[in-house]
Amino acid sequence: MSTSQRHAENLLRRLEWTVVRRLDGVMQGDYRTLFRGLGLDFADLREYQFHDDIRYIDWNVTARTGVPHVRVFNEDRDVTGWFLLDLSPSVDFGSGNADKRQMLTEFVAVLARLLAARGNKVGAILFDGVSEHVVPARAGRRHLAYMLDKILAHPRRLRAPQTDLGAFLKRSAAAIRRRSVVFVISDFISVPGWEAPLSMIARRHDAVAVRLIDPLETDLPDIGLLDFIDAETGERVLVDTSEPGLRRRFAEIARGWNEMIVSGFGSAGVDALELSTDTDLFEALLGFISLRKGLAEAGRKGAAA
């Protein structure tokens, strides 16, 4: 067994004790709040009601009748989970005990474990800004450990072209044929234009955007001179963080960047989870579960109205 394989097994066992078992206690086995709308078989059509998911609107019937109609599905037990992973150099950044790649790996381990434990298939597509590697969707703990091993063993690039997340999502959408739950995990530091491909995935799948962040990317501390290096271009710049005006401008730019990304998630129609390097994974997942429960309850109330 290689070092990365041992690391994968150790990581999986640690997270089973520290996160998965605690989630089992909180959710009491009801994972539909996390993996809703999966493995669906078409059953019927009905008129659109307030709070219905617009992704299920049948536009052909709507155009023919002049009244919005939605497709109704019966839920199947089989779920396929896909993890689209941005492993570009900017994801290797971390200002504390963990970097963004570590948070990505642990999130994948927990969610894939929850899926695989119920006999579902999981797969991943790894993108590092230059090349891609596909781990086909298969079932079983051995395959889960194999997938984690591939993530852990994937080399960290010192340099790469500026990340084009949109192009990666387009290629991934073409590769995922069956309706699945799709987790797009990235810091979304990319050239513009990823919103439309993400929306395309959301129209066909249950899509979740997981945004990786580090506190230093949003709040610049007063710690004197800092040598900044762009992880993807290699450009270096020396800045004086003791300058209040610089910290203020940095915060304004970070706030604008954050608003742009959040707006992109909204226009793409995806649920989003923010995963910071200084956040406890279990607590972050509890917040996400609460979000999904709230959306599911709103949908049920709207259908009953």
XYZ file of C-alpha atoms in Angstrom:
305
model
C 0.000 0.000 0.000
C 1.404 3.384 -1.034
C 1.795 6.338 1.323
C -1.143 8.167 -0.275
C -3.314 5.021 -0.019
C -2.539 4.765 3.707
C -3.247 8.464 4.049
C -6.602 7.997 2.279
C -7.619 5.159 4.604
C -6.504 7.079 7.706
C -8.354 10.188 6.562
C -11.522 8.199 5.928
C -11.405 6.500 9.335
C -10.728 9.799 11.134
C -13.626 11.578 9.442
C -15.956 8.654 10.083
C -15.397 9.149 13.805
C -15.241 12.943 13.925
C -17.842 13.977 11.318
C -19.868 11.142 9.761
C -21.054 9.600 13.040
C -22.084 13.015 14.362
C -24.031 13.718 11.165
C -25.770 10.355 11.533
C -26.962 11.458 14.963
C -28.205 14.828 13.728
C -29.905 13.621 10.557
C -31.148 10.284 11.899
C -30.620 8.635 8.559
C -32.652 11.147 6.527
C -30.187 12.081 3.805
C -32.823 13.429 1.429
C -32.153 16.859 2.905
C -28.634 16.630 1.482
C -29.318 14.658 -1.682
C -32.737 15.783 -2.849
C -34.144 15.266 -6.323
C -31.899 12.318 -7.155
C -32.343 9.225 -9.267
C -35.670 10.479 -10.597
C -38.019 8.715 -12.999
C -40.582 10.805 -14.861
C -44.107 10.150 -13.542
C -46.523 12.906 -14.593
C -47.137 16.552 -15.488
C -49.057 19.167 -13.517
C -49.529 22.921 -13.523
C -46.734 24.962 -11.986
C -47.295 26.067 -8.377
C -45.528 28.717 -6.343
C -42.184 27.442 -4.929
C -41.927 24.629 -7.525
C -38.402 24.119 -8.796
C -38.192 25.982 -12.116
C -35.689 23.397 -13.354
C -38.583 20.958 -13.725
C -40.693 23.190 -15.989
C -41.621 21.365 -19.211
C -41.229 24.168 -21.729
C -42.767 22.244 -24.645
C -46.029 21.605 -22.754
C -45.960 25.138 -21.351
C -45.696 26.611 -24.855
C -48.423 24.322 -26.196
C -50.966 24.998 -23.426
C -50.036 28.551 -22.522
C -49.926 27.501 -18.855
C -46.642 26.674 -17.039
C -46.352 22.936 -16.337
C -43.749 21.043 -14.302
C -42.580 17.455 -14.589
C -43.306 15.256 -11.569
C -40.895 12.457 -10.703
C -40.811 9.345 -8.608
C -37.622 9.090 -6.577
C -35.393 6.113 -7.188
C -33.019 4.740 -4.565
C -29.976 4.856 -6.829
C -27.933 8.035 -6.627
C -24.732 8.873 -8.447
C -22.524 11.517 -6.873
C -19.990 13.446 -8.940
C -17.321 15.755 -7.517
C -15.889 18.333 -9.930
C -12.663 19.411 -8.249
C -10.646 22.537 -8.902
C -7.076 21.657 -7.892
C -5.440 24.672 -9.508
C -2.551 26.364 -7.640
C -4.768 28.951 -5.900
C -6.518 26.100 -4.033
C -3.216 25.206 -2.378
C -3.309 28.451 -0.378
C -3.952 28.509 3.357
C -2.987 31.079 5.980
C -3.597 28.858 9.023
C -3.384 25.185 9.935
C -5.305 24.050 6.835
C -5.258 25.051 3.197
C -8.175 25.068 0.769
C -7.146 21.763 -0.792
C -7.331 20.034 2.587
C -10.861 21.355 3.125
C -11.795 20.163 -0.359
C -10.444 16.665 0.298
C -12.185 16.303 3.655
C -15.493 17.539 2.253
C -15.292 15.003 -0.590
C -14.414 12.227 1.858
C -17.460 12.913 4.054
C -20.046 13.416 1.302
C -18.764 10.492 -0.771
C -18.783 8.308 2.351
C -22.430 9.207 3.014
C -23.333 8.277 -0.547
C -21.179 5.146 -0.838
C -22.411 3.727 2.491
C -25.859 3.366 0.904
C -24.605 1.537 -2.142
C -24.464 4.588 -4.402
C -21.792 5.325 -6.967
C -19.324 8.189 -6.633
C -16.891 9.623 -9.135
C -14.678 12.664 -9.566
C -13.107 14.824 -12.239
C -9.873 16.500 -11.139
C -8.731 19.694 -12.863
C -5.465 21.425 -12.008
C -5.547 24.227 -14.550
C -3.570 22.219 -17.109
C -4.779 18.614 -17.169
C -7.824 16.613 -16.112
C -8.175 13.187 -14.565
C -11.452 11.267 -14.412
C -12.214 8.783 -11.646
C -15.225 6.834 -13.021
C -18.313 6.586 -10.823
C -18.391 3.247 -9.022
C -19.746 1.853 -5.761
C -18.011 0.410 -2.711
C -15.638 1.489 0.020
C -12.591 0.278 -1.894
C -13.479 2.574 -4.787
C -14.052 5.460 -2.366
C -10.576 4.939 -0.901
C -9.178 4.777 -4.447
C -10.830 8.089 -5.352
C -9.460 9.779 -2.233
C -6.034 8.357 -2.998
C -6.148 9.981 -6.450
C -7.059 13.333 -4.921
C -4.328 13.142 -2.267
C -1.703 11.977 -4.751
C -2.533 14.608 -7.362
C 0.566 16.808 -7.709
C 0.501 20.429 -6.631
C 1.445 22.629 -9.559
C 3.662 25.591 -8.807
C 2.425 27.404 -11.904
C -0.555 27.056 -14.226
C -2.465 29.249 -16.677
C -5.250 31.321 -15.176
C -8.026 28.901 -14.282
C -10.860 28.647 -16.801
C -13.530 27.076 -14.628
C -16.243 27.596 -17.250
C -14.451 25.471 -19.850
C -13.882 22.745 -17.255
C -17.576 22.727 -16.324
C -18.605 22.474 -19.972
C -16.410 19.423 -20.493
C -17.618 17.870 -17.254
C -21.282 18.416 -18.177
C -20.718 16.498 -21.400
C -19.078 13.635 -19.498
C -21.844 13.177 -16.873
C -24.694 11.551 -18.774
C -26.997 10.263 -16.053
C -28.821 12.630 -13.704
C -26.672 12.928 -10.575
C -25.890 15.059 -7.578
C -22.956 17.208 -8.676
C -20.688 19.065 -6.282
C -18.587 21.783 -7.923
C -15.779 22.474 -5.448
C -13.578 25.467 -6.204
C -12.442 28.838 -4.890
C -14.011 30.273 -8.072
C -10.870 32.281 -8.773
C -11.249 31.994 -12.512
C -11.584 33.884 -15.743
C -15.171 35.158 -16.101
C -17.907 33.086 -17.681
C -18.404 30.089 -15.363
C -22.000 31.017 -14.490
C -23.613 29.761 -17.717
C -21.892 26.329 -17.680
C -22.777 25.971 -13.982
C -26.402 26.797 -14.819
C -26.324 24.169 -17.555
C -25.258 21.560 -14.995
C -27.940 22.745 -12.545
C -30.694 22.345 -15.124
C -29.872 18.670 -15.555
C -28.561 17.677 -12.122
C -28.919 18.504 -8.446
C -25.960 20.884 -8.399
C -24.211 22.302 -5.348
C -21.449 24.909 -5.489
C -18.892 24.577 -2.690
C -16.759 27.695 -2.475
C -13.365 27.387 -0.797
C -12.085 30.507 0.958
C -9.345 31.582 3.357
C -9.728 34.457 5.862
C -6.663 36.207 4.472
C -8.429 36.524 1.113
C -11.136 38.751 2.593
C -9.469 40.577 5.485
C -5.881 41.781 5.254
C -4.300 42.012 8.743
C -1.885 44.705 9.847
C 1.356 42.688 9.917
C 3.796 44.987 8.138
C 5.467 44.146 4.825
C 4.081 41.133 2.966
C 5.431 39.506 -0.180
C 2.409 38.458 -2.268
C 2.810 35.814 -4.947
C 0.069 35.025 -7.466
C -0.181 31.224 -7.236
C -1.154 30.861 -10.893
C 0.970 33.500 -12.666
C 3.969 33.713 -10.343
C 3.727 37.521 -10.205
C 5.187 38.976 -6.991
C 4.403 42.261 -5.259
C 5.578 43.655 -1.928
C 2.868 45.487 0.028
C 2.833 47.359 3.337
C -0.174 45.987 5.245
C 0.244 48.644 7.958
C -1.201 51.190 5.519
C -4.912 51.677 6.455
C -5.855 52.843 2.965
C -4.452 49.700 1.394
C -6.336 47.455 3.829
C -9.525 49.397 3.127
C -9.113 49.057 -0.658
C -8.314 45.367 -0.256
C -11.527 44.863 1.752
C -13.575 46.738 -0.861
C -12.180 44.646 -3.699
C -12.755 41.440 -1.718
C -16.325 42.486 -0.971
C -17.000 43.204 -4.640
C -15.478 39.882 -5.649
C -17.620 38.061 -3.104
C -20.795 39.776 -4.304
C -19.996 38.826 -7.888
C -19.540 35.152 -6.997
C -22.678 35.003 -4.843
C -24.636 36.664 -7.644
C -23.234 34.071 -10.048
C -24.522 31.247 -7.849
C -27.950 32.878 -7.818
C -28.099 33.319 -11.584
C -26.952 29.708 -12.058
C -29.718 28.462 -9.752
C -27.529 26.382 -7.445
C -27.405 25.881 -3.696
C -24.086 27.094 -2.324
C -21.903 26.234 0.638
C -18.998 28.386 1.786
C -16.121 26.347 3.210
C -13.410 28.339 4.956
C -10.041 27.030 6.052
C -10.766 28.232 9.595
C -14.209 26.560 9.812
C -15.031 23.229 11.428
C -16.263 20.880 8.696
C -19.034 19.433 10.854
C -20.384 22.894 11.698
C -20.250 23.930 8.027
C -22.221 20.834 7.029
C -24.810 21.501 9.745
C -25.404 24.921 8.213
C -25.743 23.383 4.782
C -28.204 20.756 6.062
C -30.292 23.539 7.585
C -30.314 25.363 4.245
C -31.431 22.271 2.324
C -34.130 21.492 4.893
C -35.467 25.020 4.628
C -35.631 24.852 0.846
C -37.299 21.435 0.919
C -39.937 22.613 3.412
C -40.641 25.721 1.353
C -41.109 23.540 -1.705
C -43.561 21.245 0.115
C -45.586 24.183 1.435
C -45.719 25.698 -2.029
C -46.913 22.428 -3.577
C -49.631 22.083 -0.907
C -50.901 25.654 -1.306
